[in-house]
């Protein structure tokens, strides 16, 4: 097996097409599972796009057949299984919570381009984007409450983008939601054929990039504030604390000791 870190292969690719910056998760052989290196590079890529005045819109995509299968649980098991509360808090606050909110708060319009699996940590970052364009083979799932006994993933964006009742069904059952169903509930903006995904996402980005950038920036700020005044940011912050507690329960520990990645793999594969 190739050691990606030693080979220094970038796990994030960036490409500019006019005023559009395409940031893509580049670990297709692992279904774009998010390890520490990938997340650190993702944060750096968003930071660079923020500071580059030539960039007006960002597309967040995934190379290969899947957008992202979520956090790299194999790495989590190997490196962080015995983390103390303090160590886990620091790791997850920076890489899962703060990096996610960095995308939410990114001062330019963002579009997630989603195909195949968009699961757990993948679901989390896709939903930090302003818009989602999905291919008809995309599916969404957050099975971790079902399979790992944690309180969902670190950022509980679900009720805000799905509605409360769907979010409960989604998390209680660990179900897969199709792209068509996700569009029906308003979580996804557009669904297109797989071969049209990149073009359709680019067309939407180009349309948005025609608008004056400061106008877009303050429009986004106001739209996001309409969620803040409803308490979204406080609710997300409170959930992060609850999620940390769920990493220390007897339920979670017994599942962890059997192997995190095996548990989630069987759940993702069984559909
Ligand atoms: Zn966690």
PDB file of C-alpha atoms and ligand atoms in Angstrom:
ATOM      1  CA  UNK A   1       0.000   0.000   0.000  1.00  0.00           C
ATOM      2  CA  UNK A   2       1.308   3.433  -0.928  1.00  0.00           C
ATOM      3  CA  UNK A   3       2.182   5.739   1.885  1.00  0.00           C
ATOM      4  CA  UNK A   4       0.669   9.000   0.717  1.00  0.00           C
ATOM      5  CA  UNK A   5       2.324  11.174   3.325  1.00  0.00           C
ATOM      6  CA  UNK A   6       5.829   9.897   2.579  1.00  0.00           C
ATOM      7  CA  UNK A   7       5.270  10.323  -1.137  1.00  0.00           C
ATOM      8  CA  UNK A   8       4.010  13.822  -0.437  1.00  0.00           C
ATOM      9  CA  UNK A   9       1.094  13.380  -2.793  1.00  0.00           C
ATOM     10  CA  UNK A  10      -1.307  16.293  -2.425  1.00  0.00           C
ATOM     11  CA  UNK A  11      -4.652  15.192  -1.039  1.00  0.00           C
ATOM     12  CA  UNK A  12      -6.287  18.394  -2.250  1.00  0.00           C
ATOM     13  CA  UNK A  13      -6.150  19.596  -5.843  1.00  0.00           C
ATOM     14  CA  UNK A  14      -6.940  23.159  -6.858  1.00  0.00           C
ATOM     15  CA  UNK A  15      -7.599  24.495 -10.312  1.00  0.00           C
ATOM     16  CA  UNK A  16      -8.724  27.901 -11.559  1.00  0.00           C
ATOM     17  CA  UNK A  17     -11.190  28.202 -14.410  1.00  0.00           C
ATOM     18  CA  UNK A  18     -11.630  31.942 -14.892  1.00  0.00           C
ATOM     19  CA  UNK A  19     -12.930  33.325 -11.587  1.00  0.00           C
ATOM     20  CA  UNK A  20     -13.898  29.858 -10.328  1.00  0.00           C
ATOM     21  CA  UNK A  21     -11.594  27.917  -8.046  1.00  0.00           C
ATOM     22  CA  UNK A  22     -12.182  24.202  -7.983  1.00  0.00           C
ATOM     23  CA  UNK A  23     -10.971  22.586  -4.777  1.00  0.00           C
ATOM     24  CA  UNK A  24     -11.134  18.804  -4.911  1.00  0.00           C
ATOM     25  CA  UNK A  25     -10.583  16.048  -2.431  1.00  0.00           C
ATOM     26  CA  UNK A  26      -7.918  13.878  -4.022  1.00  0.00           C
ATOM     27  CA  UNK A  27      -7.873  10.537  -2.297  1.00  0.00           C
ATOM     28  CA  UNK A  28     -10.096   8.580  -4.663  1.00  0.00           C
ATOM     29  CA  UNK A  29      -8.580   5.188  -3.811  1.00  0.00           C
ATOM     30  CA  UNK A  30      -9.935   5.695  -0.272  1.00  0.00           C
ATOM     31  CA  UNK A  31     -13.253   7.170  -1.438  1.00  0.00           C
ATOM     32  CA  UNK A  32     -11.868  10.541  -0.338  1.00  0.00           C
ATOM     33  CA  UNK A  33     -11.860   9.529   3.321  1.00  0.00           C
ATOM     34  CA  UNK A  34     -10.714  12.571   5.270  1.00  0.00           C
ATOM     35  CA  UNK A  35      -7.465  12.057   7.137  1.00  0.00           C
ATOM     36  CA  UNK A  36      -5.502  14.715   8.979  1.00  0.00           C
ATOM     37  CA  UNK A  37      -3.375  15.661   5.980  1.00  0.00           C
ATOM     38  CA  UNK A  38      -6.397  16.032   3.698  1.00  0.00           C
ATOM     39  CA  UNK A  39      -8.238  18.221   6.197  1.00  0.00           C
ATOM     40  CA  UNK A  40      -5.220  20.439   6.840  1.00  0.00           C
ATOM     41  CA  UNK A  41      -4.742  20.883   3.097  1.00  0.00           C
ATOM     42  CA  UNK A  42      -8.462  21.572   2.635  1.00  0.00           C
ATOM     43  CA  UNK A  43      -8.369  24.342   5.227  1.00  0.00           C
ATOM     44  CA  UNK A  44      -5.257  25.839   3.632  1.00  0.00           C
ATOM     45  CA  UNK A  45      -6.931  25.730   0.201  1.00  0.00           C
ATOM     46  CA  UNK A  46      -9.989  27.618   1.474  1.00  0.00           C
ATOM     47  CA  UNK A  47      -7.735  30.135   3.167  1.00  0.00           C
ATOM     48  CA  UNK A  48      -5.814  30.729  -0.062  1.00  0.00           C
ATOM     49  CA  UNK A  49      -9.067  31.108  -2.038  1.00  0.00           C
ATOM     50  CA  UNK A  50     -10.340  33.604   0.517  1.00  0.00           C
ATOM     51  CA  UNK A  51      -7.251  35.772   0.131  1.00  0.00           C
ATOM     52  CA  UNK A  52      -7.161  35.682  -3.670  1.00  0.00           C
ATOM     53  CA  UNK A  53      -9.231  38.512  -5.122  1.00  0.00           C
ATOM     54  CA  UNK A  54      -9.336  36.796  -8.517  1.00  0.00           C
ATOM     55  CA  UNK A  55     -11.445  33.990  -7.027  1.00  0.00           C
ATOM     56  CA  UNK A  56     -15.181  34.753  -6.944  1.00  0.00           C
ATOM     57  CA  UNK A  57     -16.759  31.329  -6.471  1.00  0.00           C
ATOM     58  CA  UNK A  58     -15.427  28.079  -5.037  1.00  0.00           C
ATOM     59  CA  UNK A  59     -16.507  24.599  -6.094  1.00  0.00           C
ATOM     60  CA  UNK A  60     -15.799  21.843  -3.575  1.00  0.00           C
ATOM     61  CA  UNK A  61     -15.568  18.513  -5.393  1.00  0.00           C
ATOM     62  CA  UNK A  62     -14.202  15.003  -4.965  1.00  0.00           C
ATOM     63  CA  UNK A  63     -12.000  13.131  -7.435  1.00  0.00           C
ATOM     64  CA  UNK A  64     -13.136   9.658  -8.456  1.00  0.00           C
ATOM     65  CA  UNK A  65     -16.422   7.846  -7.964  1.00  0.00           C
ATOM     66  CA  UNK A  66     -17.328   9.308  -4.566  1.00  0.00           C
ATOM     67  CA  UNK A  67     -17.471  12.752  -3.034  1.00  0.00           C
ATOM     68  CA  UNK A  68     -16.338  11.499   0.386  1.00  0.00           C
ATOM     69  CA  UNK A  69     -16.995   8.480   2.577  1.00  0.00           C
ATOM     70  CA  UNK A  70     -16.357  10.593   5.692  1.00  0.00           C
ATOM     71  CA  UNK A  71     -13.569  10.773   8.224  1.00  0.00           C
ATOM     72  CA  UNK A  72     -10.740   8.272   7.871  1.00  0.00           C
ATOM     73  CA  UNK A  73     -11.724   5.910  10.672  1.00  0.00           C
ATOM     74  CA  UNK A  74      -8.749   3.651  10.063  1.00  0.00           C
ATOM     75  CA  UNK A  75      -6.405   6.521  10.836  1.00  0.00           C
ATOM     76  CA  UNK A  76      -8.622   7.475  13.786  1.00  0.00           C
ATOM     77  CA  UNK A  77      -8.331   3.974  15.180  1.00  0.00           C
ATOM     78  CA  UNK A  78      -4.569   3.825  14.688  1.00  0.00           C
ATOM     79  CA  UNK A  79      -3.640   7.277  15.940  1.00  0.00           C
ATOM     80  CA  UNK A  80      -6.416   8.539  18.176  1.00  0.00           C
ATOM     81  CA  UNK A  81      -8.258   5.598  19.720  1.00  0.00           C
ATOM     82  CA  UNK A  82      -6.689   6.255  23.105  1.00  0.00           C
ATOM     83  CA  UNK A  83      -6.856  10.016  23.038  1.00  0.00           C
ATOM     84  CA  UNK A  84      -7.771  11.714  26.293  1.00  0.00           C
ATOM     85  CA  UNK A  85     -10.820  13.957  26.407  1.00  0.00           C
ATOM     86  CA  UNK A  86      -8.503  16.944  26.090  1.00  0.00           C
ATOM     87  CA  UNK A  87      -6.613  15.574  23.080  1.00  0.00           C
ATOM     88  CA  UNK A  88      -9.763  14.516  21.225  1.00  0.00           C
ATOM     89  CA  UNK A  89     -11.440  17.824  21.946  1.00  0.00           C
ATOM     90  CA  UNK A  90      -8.481  19.752  20.517  1.00  0.00           C
ATOM     91  CA  UNK A  91      -8.242  17.524  17.438  1.00  0.00           C
ATOM     92  CA  UNK A  92     -11.957  17.536  16.624  1.00  0.00           C
ATOM     93  CA  UNK A  93     -12.543  21.176  17.488  1.00  0.00           C
ATOM     94  CA  UNK A  94      -9.872  22.342  15.035  1.00  0.00           C
ATOM     95  CA  UNK A  95     -10.177  19.831  12.210  1.00  0.00           C
ATOM     96  CA  UNK A  96     -13.848  18.933  12.284  1.00  0.00           C
ATOM     97  CA  UNK A  97     -15.641  21.922  13.817  1.00  0.00           C
ATOM     98  CA  UNK A  98     -13.493  24.957  13.013  1.00  0.00           C
ATOM     99  CA  UNK A  99     -12.519  23.767   9.541  1.00  0.00           C
ATOM    100  CA  UNK A 100     -16.207  23.108   8.754  1.00  0.00           C
ATOM    101  CA  UNK A 101     -17.255  26.523   9.994  1.00  0.00           C
ATOM    102  CA  UNK A 102     -14.449  28.014   7.916  1.00  0.00           C
ATOM    103  CA  UNK A 103     -16.316  26.731   4.844  1.00  0.00           C
ATOM    104  CA  UNK A 104     -19.688  27.922   6.189  1.00  0.00           C
ATOM    105  CA  UNK A 105     -18.215  31.381   6.878  1.00  0.00           C
ATOM    106  CA  UNK A 106     -16.197  31.536   3.654  1.00  0.00           C
ATOM    107  CA  UNK A 107     -16.864  35.061   2.325  1.00  0.00           C
ATOM    108  CA  UNK A 108     -17.627  34.051  -1.270  1.00  0.00           C
ATOM    109  CA  UNK A 109     -20.298  31.754  -2.721  1.00  0.00           C
ATOM    110  CA  UNK A 110     -19.489  28.035  -2.564  1.00  0.00           C
ATOM    111  CA  UNK A 111     -20.965  25.051  -4.398  1.00  0.00           C
ATOM    112  CA  UNK A 112     -20.507  21.403  -3.440  1.00  0.00           C
ATOM    113  CA  UNK A 113     -20.323  19.085  -6.438  1.00  0.00           C
ATOM    114  CA  UNK A 114     -21.413  15.685  -5.166  1.00  0.00           C
ATOM    115  CA  UNK A 115     -21.315  12.225  -6.740  1.00  0.00           C
ATOM    116  CA  UNK A 116     -21.473   8.753  -5.208  1.00  0.00           C
ATOM    117  CA  UNK A 117     -21.079   8.514  -1.454  1.00  0.00           C
ATOM    118  CA  UNK A 118     -21.530  11.655   0.618  1.00  0.00           C
ATOM    119  CA  UNK A 119     -21.374  10.116   4.054  1.00  0.00           C
ATOM    120  CA  UNK A 120     -20.931  11.355   7.651  1.00  0.00           C
ATOM    121  CA  UNK A 121     -17.896  13.729   7.581  1.00  0.00           C
ATOM    122  CA  UNK A 122     -18.469  14.052   3.814  1.00  0.00           C
ATOM    123  CA  UNK A 123     -22.094  15.032   4.423  1.00  0.00           C
ATOM    124  CA  UNK A 124     -20.848  17.552   6.978  1.00  0.00           C
ATOM    125  CA  UNK A 125     -18.515  19.463   4.654  1.00  0.00           C
ATOM    126  CA  UNK A 126     -20.792  19.275   1.592  1.00  0.00           C
ATOM    127  CA  UNK A 127     -23.515  20.903   3.660  1.00  0.00           C
ATOM    128  CA  UNK A 128     -21.187  23.714   4.714  1.00  0.00           C
ATOM    129  CA  UNK A 129     -21.355  24.914   1.112  1.00  0.00           C
ATOM    130  CA  UNK A 130     -24.006  27.405  -0.007  1.00  0.00           C
ATOM    131  CA  UNK A 131     -25.358  25.262  -2.832  1.00  0.00           C
ATOM    132  CA  UNK A 132     -25.205  21.579  -3.718  1.00  0.00           C
ATOM    133  CA  UNK A 133     -25.276  20.104  -7.216  1.00  0.00           C
ATOM    134  CA  UNK A 134     -25.511  16.309  -7.139  1.00  0.00           C
ATOM    135  CA  UNK A 135     -25.347  13.606  -9.761  1.00  0.00           C
ATOM    136  CA  UNK A 136     -28.231  11.155  -9.936  1.00  0.00           C
ATOM    137  CA  UNK A 137     -26.005   8.430  -8.431  1.00  0.00           C
ATOM    138  CA  UNK A 138     -25.170  10.493  -5.330  1.00  0.00           C
ATOM    139  CA  UNK A 139     -26.421   9.379  -1.948  1.00  0.00           C
ATOM    140  CA  UNK A 140     -26.328  11.005   1.460  1.00  0.00           C
ATOM    141  CA  UNK A 141     -26.002   9.266   4.779  1.00  0.00           C
ATOM    142  CA  UNK A 142     -24.863   9.837   8.339  1.00  0.00           C
ATOM    143  CA  UNK A 143     -24.921   6.369   9.891  1.00  0.00           C
ATOM    144  CA  UNK A 144     -22.698   7.101  12.894  1.00  0.00           C
ATOM    145  CA  UNK A 145     -25.445   7.406  15.515  1.00  0.00           C
ATOM    146  CA  UNK A 146     -26.732   4.015  14.342  1.00  0.00           C
ATOM    147  CA  UNK A 147     -23.376   2.280  14.041  1.00  0.00           C
ATOM    148  CA  UNK A 148     -20.892   4.049  16.356  1.00  0.00           C
ATOM    149  CA  UNK A 149     -23.223   5.281  19.113  1.00  0.00           C
ATOM    150  CA  UNK A 150     -21.928   8.834  18.802  1.00  0.00           C
ATOM    151  CA  UNK A 151     -24.227  11.847  18.741  1.00  0.00           C
ATOM    152  CA  UNK A 152     -24.071  12.210  14.947  1.00  0.00           C
ATOM    153  CA  UNK A 153     -20.975  13.858  13.495  1.00  0.00           C
ATOM    154  CA  UNK A 154     -19.267  16.898  14.994  1.00  0.00           C
ATOM    155  CA  UNK A 155     -21.328  19.553  13.201  1.00  0.00           C
ATOM    156  CA  UNK A 156     -25.068  18.897  13.495  1.00  0.00           C
ATOM    157  CA  UNK A 157     -26.027  20.796  10.359  1.00  0.00           C
ATOM    158  CA  UNK A 158     -28.732  18.221   9.575  1.00  0.00           C
ATOM    159  CA  UNK A 159     -31.905  19.859  10.972  1.00  0.00           C
ATOM    160  CA  UNK A 160     -30.908  23.193   9.416  1.00  0.00           C
ATOM    161  CA  UNK A 161     -30.601  21.800   5.899  1.00  0.00           C
ATOM    162  CA  UNK A 162     -33.089  18.896   6.018  1.00  0.00           C
ATOM    163  CA  UNK A 163     -35.804  20.025   8.387  1.00  0.00           C
ATOM    164  CA  UNK A 164     -36.208  18.514  11.826  1.00  0.00           C
ATOM    165  CA  UNK A 165     -38.411  15.526  11.015  1.00  0.00           C
ATOM    166  CA  UNK A 166     -36.270  14.298   8.107  1.00  0.00           C
ATOM    167  CA  UNK A 167     -33.106  14.857  10.153  1.00  0.00           C
ATOM    168  CA  UNK A 168     -34.503  12.623  12.900  1.00  0.00           C
ATOM    169  CA  UNK A 169     -35.433   9.861  10.461  1.00  0.00           C
ATOM    170  CA  UNK A 170     -32.025  10.186   8.783  1.00  0.00           C
ATOM    171  CA  UNK A 171     -30.026   9.921  12.018  1.00  0.00           C
ATOM    172  CA  UNK A 172     -32.224   7.414  13.866  1.00  0.00           C
ATOM    173  CA  UNK A 173     -32.174   4.953  10.964  1.00  0.00           C
ATOM    174  CA  UNK A 174     -28.777   5.631   9.337  1.00  0.00           C
ATOM    175  CA  UNK A 175     -30.665   5.512   6.027  1.00  0.00           C
ATOM    176  CA  UNK A 176     -29.319   6.421   2.622  1.00  0.00           C
ATOM    177  CA  UNK A 177     -31.015   9.365   0.992  1.00  0.00           C
ATOM    178  CA  UNK A 178     -30.962   9.519  -2.790  1.00  0.00           C
ATOM    179  CA  UNK A 179     -30.070  12.682  -4.680  1.00  0.00           C
ATOM    180  CA  UNK A 180     -33.676  12.924  -5.900  1.00  0.00           C
ATOM    181  CA  UNK A 181     -35.028  12.747  -2.337  1.00  0.00           C
ATOM    182  CA  UNK A 182     -32.427  15.256  -1.170  1.00  0.00           C
ATOM    183  CA  UNK A 183     -33.586  17.656  -3.864  1.00  0.00           C
ATOM    184  CA  UNK A 184     -37.214  17.117  -2.913  1.00  0.00           C
ATOM    185  CA  UNK A 185     -36.571  18.211   0.673  1.00  0.00           C
ATOM    186  CA  UNK A 186     -34.532  21.212  -0.496  1.00  0.00           C
ATOM    187  CA  UNK A 187     -31.124  20.021   0.689  1.00  0.00           C
ATOM    188  CA  UNK A 188     -29.788  19.789  -2.875  1.00  0.00           C
ATOM    189  CA  UNK A 189     -30.287  22.484  -5.518  1.00  0.00           C
ATOM    190  CA  UNK A 190     -29.879  20.494  -8.715  1.00  0.00           C
ATOM    191  CA  UNK A 191     -29.611  16.854  -9.742  1.00  0.00           C
ATOM    192  CA  UNK A 192     -28.026  15.978 -13.080  1.00  0.00           C
ATOM    193  CA  UNK A 193     -26.741  12.880 -14.868  1.00  0.00           C
ATOM    194  CA  UNK A 194     -23.316  11.745 -13.686  1.00  0.00           C
ATOM    195  CA  UNK A 195     -21.592  12.705 -16.949  1.00  0.00           C
ATOM    196  CA  UNK A 196     -23.073  16.230 -16.764  1.00  0.00           C
ATOM    197  CA  UNK A 197     -22.123  16.921 -13.148  1.00  0.00           C
ATOM    198  CA  UNK A 198     -18.952  18.922 -13.680  1.00  0.00           C
ATOM    199  CA  UNK A 199     -20.410  21.012 -16.514  1.00  0.00           C
ATOM    200  CA  UNK A 200     -23.647  21.746 -14.668  1.00  0.00           C
ATOM    201  CA  UNK A 201     -21.748  22.801 -11.549  1.00  0.00           C
ATOM    202  CA  UNK A 202     -19.424  25.016 -13.609  1.00  0.00           C
ATOM    203  CA  UNK A 203     -22.373  26.676 -15.356  1.00  0.00           C
ATOM    204  CA  UNK A 204     -23.946  27.541 -12.022  1.00  0.00           C
ATOM    205  CA  UNK A 205     -20.611  28.836 -10.685  1.00  0.00           C
ATOM    206  CA  UNK A 206     -20.023  30.962 -13.795  1.00  0.00           C
ATOM    207  CA  UNK A 207     -23.456  32.508 -13.502  1.00  0.00           C
ATOM    208  CA  UNK A 208     -22.752  33.469  -9.872  1.00  0.00           C
ATOM    209  CA  UNK A 209     -19.252  34.710 -10.726  1.00  0.00           C
ATOM    210  CA  UNK A 210     -20.781  37.329 -13.051  1.00  0.00           C
ATOM    211  CA  UNK A 211     -22.236  39.166 -10.069  1.00  0.00           C
ATOM    212  CA  UNK A 212     -20.313  41.911  -8.283  1.00  0.00           C
ATOM    213  CA  UNK A 213     -18.177  40.180  -5.615  1.00  0.00           C
ATOM    214  CA  UNK A 214     -18.801  42.530  -2.711  1.00  0.00           C
ATOM    215  CA  UNK A 215     -22.553  42.321  -3.348  1.00  0.00           C
ATOM    216  CA  UNK A 216     -22.311  38.521  -3.239  1.00  0.00           C
ATOM    217  CA  UNK A 217     -20.223  38.646  -0.079  1.00  0.00           C
ATOM    218  CA  UNK A 218     -22.700  40.788   1.864  1.00  0.00           C
ATOM    219  CA  UNK A 219     -25.693  38.868   0.494  1.00  0.00           C
ATOM    220  CA  UNK A 220     -24.155  35.645   1.799  1.00  0.00           C
ATOM    221  CA  UNK A 221     -23.346  37.287   5.111  1.00  0.00           C
ATOM    222  CA  UNK A 222     -26.953  38.379   5.561  1.00  0.00           C
ATOM    223  CA  UNK A 223     -28.343  34.991   4.527  1.00  0.00           C
ATOM    224  CA  UNK A 224     -26.065  33.210   6.980  1.00  0.00           C
ATOM    225  CA  UNK A 225     -26.978  35.703   9.691  1.00  0.00           C
ATOM    226  CA  UNK A 226     -30.632  34.776   9.214  1.00  0.00           C
ATOM    227  CA  UNK A 227     -29.585  31.328  10.453  1.00  0.00           C
ATOM    228  CA  UNK A 228     -27.491  32.774  13.265  1.00  0.00           C
ATOM    229  CA  UNK A 229     -30.424  34.787  14.632  1.00  0.00           C
ATOM    230  CA  UNK A 230     -32.358  31.524  14.792  1.00  0.00           C
ATOM    231  CA  UNK A 231     -29.584  30.155  16.977  1.00  0.00           C
ATOM    232  CA  UNK A 232     -27.840  27.920  14.485  1.00  0.00           C
ATOM    233  CA  UNK A 233     -24.288  28.722  15.545  1.00  0.00           C
ATOM    234  CA  UNK A 234     -25.064  28.263  19.243  1.00  0.00           C
ATOM    235  CA  UNK A 235     -26.856  24.986  18.541  1.00  0.00           C
ATOM    236  CA  UNK A 236     -23.892  23.706  16.506  1.00  0.00           C
ATOM    237  CA  UNK A 237     -21.492  24.737  19.240  1.00  0.00           C
ATOM    238  CA  UNK A 238     -23.577  23.017  21.930  1.00  0.00           C
ATOM    239  CA  UNK A 239     -23.814  19.870  19.833  1.00  0.00           C
ATOM    240  CA  UNK A 240     -20.035  19.732  19.489  1.00  0.00           C
ATOM    241  CA  UNK A 241     -19.773  19.446  23.272  1.00  0.00           C
ATOM    242  CA  UNK A 242     -22.433  16.717  23.363  1.00  0.00           C
ATOM    243  CA  UNK A 243     -20.668  14.873  20.559  1.00  0.00           C
ATOM    244  CA  UNK A 244     -17.442  14.897  22.595  1.00  0.00           C
ATOM    245  CA  UNK A 245     -19.289  13.329  25.515  1.00  0.00           C
ATOM    246  CA  UNK A 246     -20.551  10.584  23.213  1.00  0.00           C
ATOM    247  CA  UNK A 247     -16.945   9.597  22.432  1.00  0.00           C
ATOM    248  CA  UNK A 248     -16.512   8.608  26.096  1.00  0.00           C
ATOM    249  CA  UNK A 249     -19.595   6.470  26.681  1.00  0.00           C
ATOM    250  CA  UNK A 250     -19.466   2.748  27.413  1.00  0.00           C
ATOM    251  CA  UNK A 251     -21.562   2.230  24.283  1.00  0.00           C
ATOM    252  CA  UNK A 252     -19.021   3.989  22.094  1.00  0.00           C
ATOM    253  CA  UNK A 253     -16.004   2.343  23.738  1.00  0.00           C
ATOM    254  CA  UNK A 254     -17.335  -1.161  23.227  1.00  0.00           C
ATOM    255  CA  UNK A 255     -17.901  -0.432  19.525  1.00  0.00           C
ATOM    256  CA  UNK A 256     -14.491   1.233  19.204  1.00  0.00           C
ATOM    257  CA  UNK A 257     -12.799  -1.809  20.712  1.00  0.00           C
ATOM    258  CA  UNK A 258     -14.357  -3.998  18.002  1.00  0.00           C
ATOM    259  CA  UNK A 259     -12.912  -1.711  15.302  1.00  0.00           C
ATOM    260  CA  UNK A 260     -14.415   1.566  14.130  1.00  0.00           C
ATOM    261  CA  UNK A 261     -13.721   1.178  10.467  1.00  0.00           C
ATOM    262  CA  UNK A 262     -15.163  -2.330  10.275  1.00  0.00           C
ATOM    263  CA  UNK A 263     -18.382  -1.162  11.866  1.00  0.00           C
ATOM    264  CA  UNK A 264     -18.859   1.754   9.538  1.00  0.00           C
ATOM    265  CA  UNK A 265     -17.707  -0.130   6.439  1.00  0.00           C
ATOM    266  CA  UNK A 266     -20.308  -2.818   6.900  1.00  0.00           C
ATOM    267  CA  UNK A 267     -22.935  -0.141   7.421  1.00  0.00           C
ATOM    268  CA  UNK A 268     -21.951   1.848   4.325  1.00  0.00           C
ATOM    269  CA  UNK A 269     -21.805  -1.259   2.168  1.00  0.00           C
ATOM    270  CA  UNK A 270     -25.100  -2.714   3.318  1.00  0.00           C
ATOM    271  CA  UNK A 271     -26.791   0.483   2.183  1.00  0.00           C
TER     272      UNK A 271
HETATM  273 ZN1  LIG B   1     -16.024  12.880  16.836  1.00  0.00          ZN
END
